[in-house]
mmCIF file of C-alpha atoms in Angstrom:
data_model
loop_
_atom_site.group_PDB
_atom_site.id
_atom_site.type_symbol
_atom_site.label_atom_id
_atom_site.label_comp_id
_atom_site.label_asym_id
_atom_site.label_seq_id
_atom_site.Cartn_x
_atom_site.Cartn_y
_atom_site.Cartn_z
ATOM 1 C CA ILE A 1 -33.310 -98.093 -6.725
ATOM 2 C CA ILE A 2 -33.213 -100.961 -8.940
ATOM 3 C CA GLU A 3 -34.258 -103.612 -6.435
ATOM 4 C CA ARG A 4 -33.428 -106.423 -8.416
ATOM 5 C CA LEU A 5 -29.527 -105.874 -7.820
ATOM 6 C CA LEU A 6 -29.662 -105.097 -4.260
ATOM 7 C CA PRO A 7 -27.144 -107.686 -2.145
ATOM 8 C CA HIS A 8 -30.057 -109.616 -0.602
ATOM 9 C CA VAL A 9 -31.258 -110.551 -3.808
ATOM 10 C CA VAL A 10 -28.182 -111.652 -5.844
ATOM 11 C CA GLY A 11 -26.756 -112.945 -3.442
ATOM 12 C CA GLY A 12 -23.598 -110.514 -3.728
ATOM 13 C CA ALA A 13 -22.373 -106.771 -3.777
ATOM 14 C CA VAL A 14 -22.615 -104.768 -7.336
ATOM 15 C CA ILE A 15 -18.892 -104.372 -8.190
ATOM 16 C CA GLU A 16 -18.991 -103.037 -11.667
ATOM 17 C CA ILE A 17 -21.506 -101.100 -13.629
ATOM 18 C CA ALA A 18 -21.393 -99.921 -17.210
ATOM 19 C CA ALA A 19 -24.397 -97.484 -19.410
ATOM 20 C CA GLY A 20 -24.248 -98.255 -22.869
ATOM 21 C CA GLY A 21 -26.845 -96.191 -25.775
ATOM 22 C CA LEU A 22 -29.285 -98.335 -25.464
ATOM 23 C CA HIS A 23 -28.872 -101.077 -22.649
ATOM 24 C CA SER A 24 -27.155 -101.488 -19.074
ATOM 25 C CA ALA A 25 -24.881 -103.799 -17.308
ATOM 26 C CA ALA A 26 -23.582 -104.820 -13.657
ATOM 27 C CA ILE A 27 -21.491 -107.297 -12.350
ATOM 28 C CA VAL A 28 -21.926 -108.744 -8.922
ATOM 29 C CA ALA A 29 -19.653 -110.615 -6.641
ATOM 30 C CA SER A 30 -21.032 -113.541 -4.821
ATOM 31 C CA SER A 31 -20.604 -113.840 -1.238
ATOM 32 C CA SER A 32 -19.427 -116.840 -0.680
ATOM 33 C CA SER A 33 -17.445 -116.854 -3.410
ATOM 34 C CA ILE A 34 -13.349 -117.447 -2.205
ATOM 35 C CA LYS A 35 -10.726 -115.782 -4.265
ATOM 36 C CA ASN A 36 -8.092 -117.917 -6.166
ATOM 37 C CA LYS A 37 -4.573 -116.880 -6.631
ATOM 38 C CA LYS A 38 -4.112 -118.178 -10.040
ATOM 39 C CA THR A 39 -1.789 -117.453 -13.227
ATOM 40 C CA THR A 40 -1.957 -114.886 -16.177
ATOM 41 C CA LYS A 41 -1.398 -115.710 -19.750
ATOM 42 C CA THR A 42 1.689 -114.691 -21.053
ATOM 43 C CA ASP A 43 1.850 -111.089 -22.776
ATOM 44 C CA ASP A 44 4.907 -111.278 -24.958
ATOM 45 C CA GLU A 45 5.513 -107.447 -24.326
ATOM 46 C CA SER A 46 4.771 -107.102 -20.587
ATOM 47 C CA ASN A 47 7.611 -105.895 -19.340
ATOM 48 C CA GLY A 48 8.702 -108.453 -17.289
ATOM 49 C CA ASP A 49 5.431 -108.457 -15.649
ATOM 50 C CA THR A 50 4.205 -112.072 -17.270
ATOM 51 C CA ASN A 51 3.000 -114.831 -14.730
ATOM 52 C CA SER A 52 1.693 -112.492 -12.525
ATOM 53 C CA PRO A 53 -0.370 -113.926 -9.942
ATOM 54 C CA VAL A 54 -4.356 -112.919 -10.244
ATOM 55 C CA GLU A 55 -7.284 -113.312 -7.898
ATOM 56 C CA VAL A 56 -10.221 -114.757 -9.549
ATOM 57 C CA ARG A 57 -13.706 -114.845 -7.868
ATOM 58 C CA GLU A 58 -17.153 -115.860 -8.899
ATOM 59 C CA THR A 59 -19.324 -113.276 -10.453
ATOM 60 C CA ARG A 60 -22.372 -112.914 -12.054
ATOM 61 C CA THR A 61 -23.338 -110.142 -14.916
ATOM 62 C CA PHE A 62 -26.716 -109.049 -15.584
ATOM 63 C CA THR A 63 -27.855 -106.550 -18.382
ATOM 64 C CA TRP A 64 -31.372 -105.226 -19.313
ATOM 65 C CA GLY A 65 -32.594 -102.774 -22.090
ATOM 66 C CA SER A 66 -32.759 -103.337 -25.772
ATOM 67 C CA ASN A 67 -31.507 -106.555 -27.083
ATOM 68 C CA ARG A 68 -32.505 -106.351 -30.491
ATOM 69 C CA LYS A 69 -28.777 -107.568 -31.657
ATOM 70 C CA GLY A 70 -28.393 -109.922 -28.746
ATOM 71 C CA GLN A 71 -25.959 -107.259 -26.801
ATOM 72 C CA CYS A 72 -27.699 -108.538 -23.614
ATOM 73 C CA GLY A 73 -26.801 -111.609 -23.987
ATOM 74 C CA VAL A 74 -29.320 -113.887 -21.690
ATOM 75 C CA GLU A 75 -31.171 -116.564 -21.494
ATOM 76 C CA GLY A 76 -33.119 -116.835 -24.920
ATOM 77 C CA GLY A 77 -31.492 -114.408 -26.806
ATOM 78 C CA LYS A 78 -34.374 -113.485 -28.777
ATOM 79 C CA CYS A 79 -36.567 -111.027 -27.149
ATOM 80 C CA ALA A 80 -36.294 -107.519 -28.024
ATOM 81 C CA THR A 81 -36.152 -105.805 -24.627
ATOM 82 C CA VAL A 82 -35.113 -107.305 -21.418
ATOM 83 C CA PRO A 83 -36.842 -104.857 -19.001
ATOM 84 C CA GLU A 84 -35.022 -105.778 -15.991
ATOM 85 C CA PRO A 85 -31.144 -107.118 -15.103
ATOM 86 C CA LEU A 86 -31.271 -110.388 -15.953
ATOM 87 C CA PRO A 87 -28.345 -112.626 -15.806
ATOM 88 C CA ILE A 88 -26.181 -113.478 -19.150
ATOM 89 C CA VAL A 89 -25.516 -116.642 -20.683
ATOM 90 C CA SER A 90 -23.157 -118.833 -18.623
ATOM 91 C CA VAL A 91 -20.182 -119.674 -20.437
ATOM 92 C CA LYS A 92 -18.128 -122.880 -19.609
ATOM 93 C CA ARG A 93 -14.756 -123.284 -19.836
ATOM 94 C CA LYS A 94 -12.998 -125.388 -22.382
ATOM 95 C CA GLY A 95 -9.718 -126.055 -20.731
ATOM 96 C CA GLY A 96 -7.545 -124.323 -17.695
ATOM 97 C CA GLY A 97 -8.537 -121.171 -16.098
ATOM 98 C CA GLY A 98 -6.990 -118.176 -18.295
ATOM 99 C CA GLY A 99 -6.217 -120.683 -21.080
ATOM 100 C CA GLY A 100 -3.794 -123.023 -19.106
ATOM 101 C CA ALA A 101 -4.282 -126.589 -18.849
ATOM 102 C CA GLY A 102 -5.316 -128.868 -15.994
ATOM 103 C CA LYS A 103 -8.064 -129.389 -14.021
ATOM 104 C CA LEU A 104 -10.665 -126.960 -13.755
ATOM 105 C CA ASP A 105 -11.565 -125.772 -9.737
ATOM 106 C CA LEU A 106 -15.089 -124.787 -8.946
ATOM 107 C CA VAL A 107 -14.585 -121.033 -9.705
ATOM 108 C CA ASP A 108 -12.788 -121.643 -12.834
ATOM 109 C CA LYS A 109 -15.690 -123.800 -14.531
ATOM 110 C CA TYR A 110 -17.073 -120.981 -15.880
ATOM 111 C CA VAL A 111 -15.969 -117.844 -17.083
ATOM 112 C CA HIS A 112 -16.324 -114.602 -14.649
ATOM 113 C CA PHE A 113 -15.915 -111.143 -15.570
ATOM 114 C CA GLU A 114 -14.626 -108.366 -13.293
ATOM 115 C CA LYS A 115 -14.945 -105.691 -16.072
ATOM 116 C CA ILE A 116 -17.532 -104.432 -18.601
ATOM 117 C CA SER A 117 -18.320 -101.932 -21.380
ATOM 118 C CA LEU A 118 -21.033 -101.132 -23.813
ATOM 119 C CA GLY A 119 -21.450 -99.831 -26.942
ATOM 120 C CA ARG A 120 -24.668 -99.107 -28.789
ATOM 121 C CA LEU A 121 -25.501 -102.676 -30.256
ATOM 122 C CA HIS A 122 -22.448 -104.573 -28.733
ATOM 123 C CA THR A 123 -21.270 -105.675 -25.086
ATOM 124 C CA VAL A 124 -17.301 -105.739 -24.334
ATOM 125 C CA ALA A 125 -16.409 -107.794 -21.108
ATOM 126 C CA LEU A 126 -12.904 -108.520 -19.513
ATOM 127 C CA THR A 127 -12.254 -111.567 -17.463
ATOM 128 C CA ALA A 128 -9.251 -111.485 -14.286
ATOM 129 C CA TYR A 129 -7.246 -113.296 -16.615
ATOM 130 C CA GLY A 130 -6.905 -110.614 -19.104
ATOM 131 C CA GLU A 131 -9.313 -112.235 -21.450
ATOM 132 C CA VAL A 132 -11.979 -110.491 -23.984
ATOM 133 C CA TYR A 133 -15.332 -111.823 -24.452
ATOM 134 C CA THR A 134 -17.934 -109.825 -26.837
ATOM 135 C CA TRP A 135 -21.626 -110.130 -28.114
ATOM 136 C CA GLY A 136 -24.150 -108.395 -30.060
ATOM 137 C CA SER A 137 -24.140 -106.803 -33.163
ATOM 138 C CA THR A 138 -20.974 -107.851 -35.596
ATOM 139 C CA ALA A 139 -21.792 -104.942 -38.290
ATOM 140 C CA LEU A 140 -18.730 -103.208 -39.328
ATOM 141 C CA GLY A 141 -16.770 -105.518 -36.907
ATOM 142 C CA ARG A 142 -17.470 -103.688 -33.684
ATOM 143 C CA CYS A 143 -16.950 -107.309 -31.709
ATOM 144 C CA GLY A 144 -13.549 -108.476 -33.077
ATOM 145 C CA HIS A 145 -14.403 -111.304 -34.650
ATOM 146 C CA SER A 146 -13.079 -111.837 -38.220
ATOM 147 C CA SER A 147 -15.984 -111.768 -41.088
ATOM 148 C CA LEU A 148 -14.495 -115.792 -41.505
ATOM 149 C CA GLU A 149 -15.340 -116.465 -37.693
ATOM 150 C CA SER A 150 -18.376 -115.165 -37.256
ATOM 151 C CA GLY A 151 -20.131 -116.024 -40.767
ATOM 152 C CA ARG A 152 -20.499 -113.502 -43.533
ATOM 153 C CA ASP A 153 -24.636 -113.753 -42.838
ATOM 154 C CA ARG A 154 -24.369 -113.708 -39.275
ATOM 155 C CA ARG A 155 -25.482 -110.373 -38.223
ATOM 156 C CA PHE A 156 -25.015 -110.723 -34.315
ATOM 157 C CA ILE A 157 -23.520 -112.696 -31.287
ATOM 158 C CA GLN A 158 -26.072 -114.061 -28.468
ATOM 159 C CA GLU A 159 -23.976 -114.871 -25.961
ATOM 160 C CA PRO A 160 -20.388 -114.127 -25.135
ATOM 161 C CA ARG A 161 -17.433 -115.210 -27.519
ATOM 162 C CA HIS A 162 -13.837 -114.884 -26.501
ATOM 163 C CA ILE A 163 -11.609 -112.622 -29.188
ATOM 164 C CA SER A 164 -9.379 -115.342 -30.267
ATOM 165 C CA ALA A 165 -6.550 -112.677 -31.836
ATOM 166 C CA LEU A 166 -6.378 -111.414 -28.139
ATOM 167 C CA ARG A 167 -5.680 -115.216 -27.076
ATOM 168 C CA ASN A 168 -1.968 -114.923 -26.558
ATOM 169 C CA VAL A 169 -2.319 -111.233 -24.681
ATOM 170 C CA VAL A 170 -3.116 -110.409 -21.434
ATOM 171 C CA ILE A 171 -5.653 -107.005 -21.925
ATOM 172 C CA ASP A 172 -5.602 -105.084 -18.702
ATOM 173 C CA ALA A 173 -8.738 -102.773 -19.818
ATOM 174 C CA VAL A 174 -11.428 -102.648 -22.571
ATOM 175 C CA VAL A 175 -13.430 -99.725 -23.961
ATOM 176 C CA ALA A 176 -16.454 -99.783 -25.512
ATOM 177 C CA GLY A 177 -17.850 -97.108 -28.177
ATOM 178 C CA ASP A 178 -20.565 -96.763 -30.149
ATOM 179 C CA ALA A 179 -19.449 -98.732 -32.986
ATOM 180 C CA HIS A 180 -15.508 -99.783 -32.185
ATOM 181 C CA THR A 181 -13.718 -100.927 -29.345
ATOM 182 C CA LEU A 182 -10.499 -100.319 -27.961
ATOM 183 C CA ALA A 183 -8.379 -102.802 -25.327
ATOM 184 C CA LEU A 184 -4.909 -101.963 -23.538
ATOM 185 C CA SER A 185 -2.660 -105.096 -22.932
ATOM 186 C CA LYS A 186 -0.592 -105.298 -19.328
ATOM 187 C CA GLY A 187 2.717 -104.425 -21.332
ATOM 188 C CA GLY A 188 1.044 -100.966 -22.960
ATOM 189 C CA ARG A 189 -0.122 -101.858 -26.302
ATOM 190 C CA LEU A 190 -3.390 -100.933 -27.473
ATOM 191 C CA PHE A 191 -5.634 -102.668 -29.710
ATOM 192 C CA ALA A 192 -8.487 -101.174 -31.750
ATOM 193 C CA TRP A 193 -11.136 -103.256 -33.945
ATOM 194 C CA GLY A 194 -14.790 -102.162 -35.501
ATOM 195 C CA ALA A 195 -16.264 -98.966 -37.255
ATOM 196 C CA GLY A 196 -13.668 -96.811 -38.946
ATOM 197 C CA SER A 197 -15.654 -94.213 -41.121
ATOM 198 C CA ASP A 198 -14.180 -91.221 -38.718
ATOM 199 C CA GLY A 199 -10.716 -92.802 -38.540
ATOM 200 C CA GLN A 200 -11.702 -93.846 -34.330
ATOM 201 C CA CYS A 201 -9.269 -97.145 -35.078
ATOM 202 C CA GLY A 202 -6.526 -94.537 -35.381
ATOM 203 C CA GLN A 203 -5.248 -96.864 -38.206
ATOM 204 C CA GLY A 204 -4.459 -93.661 -40.695
ATOM 205 C CA HIS A 205 -7.475 -94.835 -42.963
ATOM 206 C CA ALA A 206 -11.616 -94.569 -42.389
ATOM 207 C CA GLY A 207 -12.025 -98.954 -42.925
ATOM 208 C CA SER A 208 -13.288 -100.606 -40.478
ATOM 209 C CA LEU A 209 -11.389 -103.863 -38.372
ATOM 210 C CA PHE A 210 -13.152 -106.926 -38.213
ATOM 211 C CA SER A 211 -10.429 -108.491 -35.599
ATOM 212 C CA PRO A 212 -7.897 -106.694 -33.203
#
């Protein structure tokens, strides 16, 4: 039993877990949080299911294990190993929830994740609004941020960063492979990025993709 994640210790129940090649993660929903009905972003191919209501709740994401490439995303970021579950860096929203305009409520003041998947050296997480955030190693494009955006000399990202290429798409599911990632939109489109030496990105070539 991982005692650090017991409900009475973290103040809520674990709702999502993930195991990567070198690190692990869990998402905890606060027992005192109130779910708020919001509106999703517009997905231009969502088959009429745009602006559908979603429930947003306060969650905390915990990670532990190897952090040599910042894949745990915890405070400090420079420790090579995280031996027990620690909360990731809190990410403040710059605008309205789900990319919309307007005043932020208490829940939407920070980004809250509902789903998470782990590669060997990177992490990908999904919000209730369908936003995708990644952190960890940027090698081979596995985090989905273009080389220009990440900086060619930046080898890893130590805290969650929104994938700007998907800002107008509502993502419903994400899954991380060893060094590549797949994301399924609410409209049924499948996006891929990261290592492609064995054709794992499905683009008909063996090159890596640095952005969806």
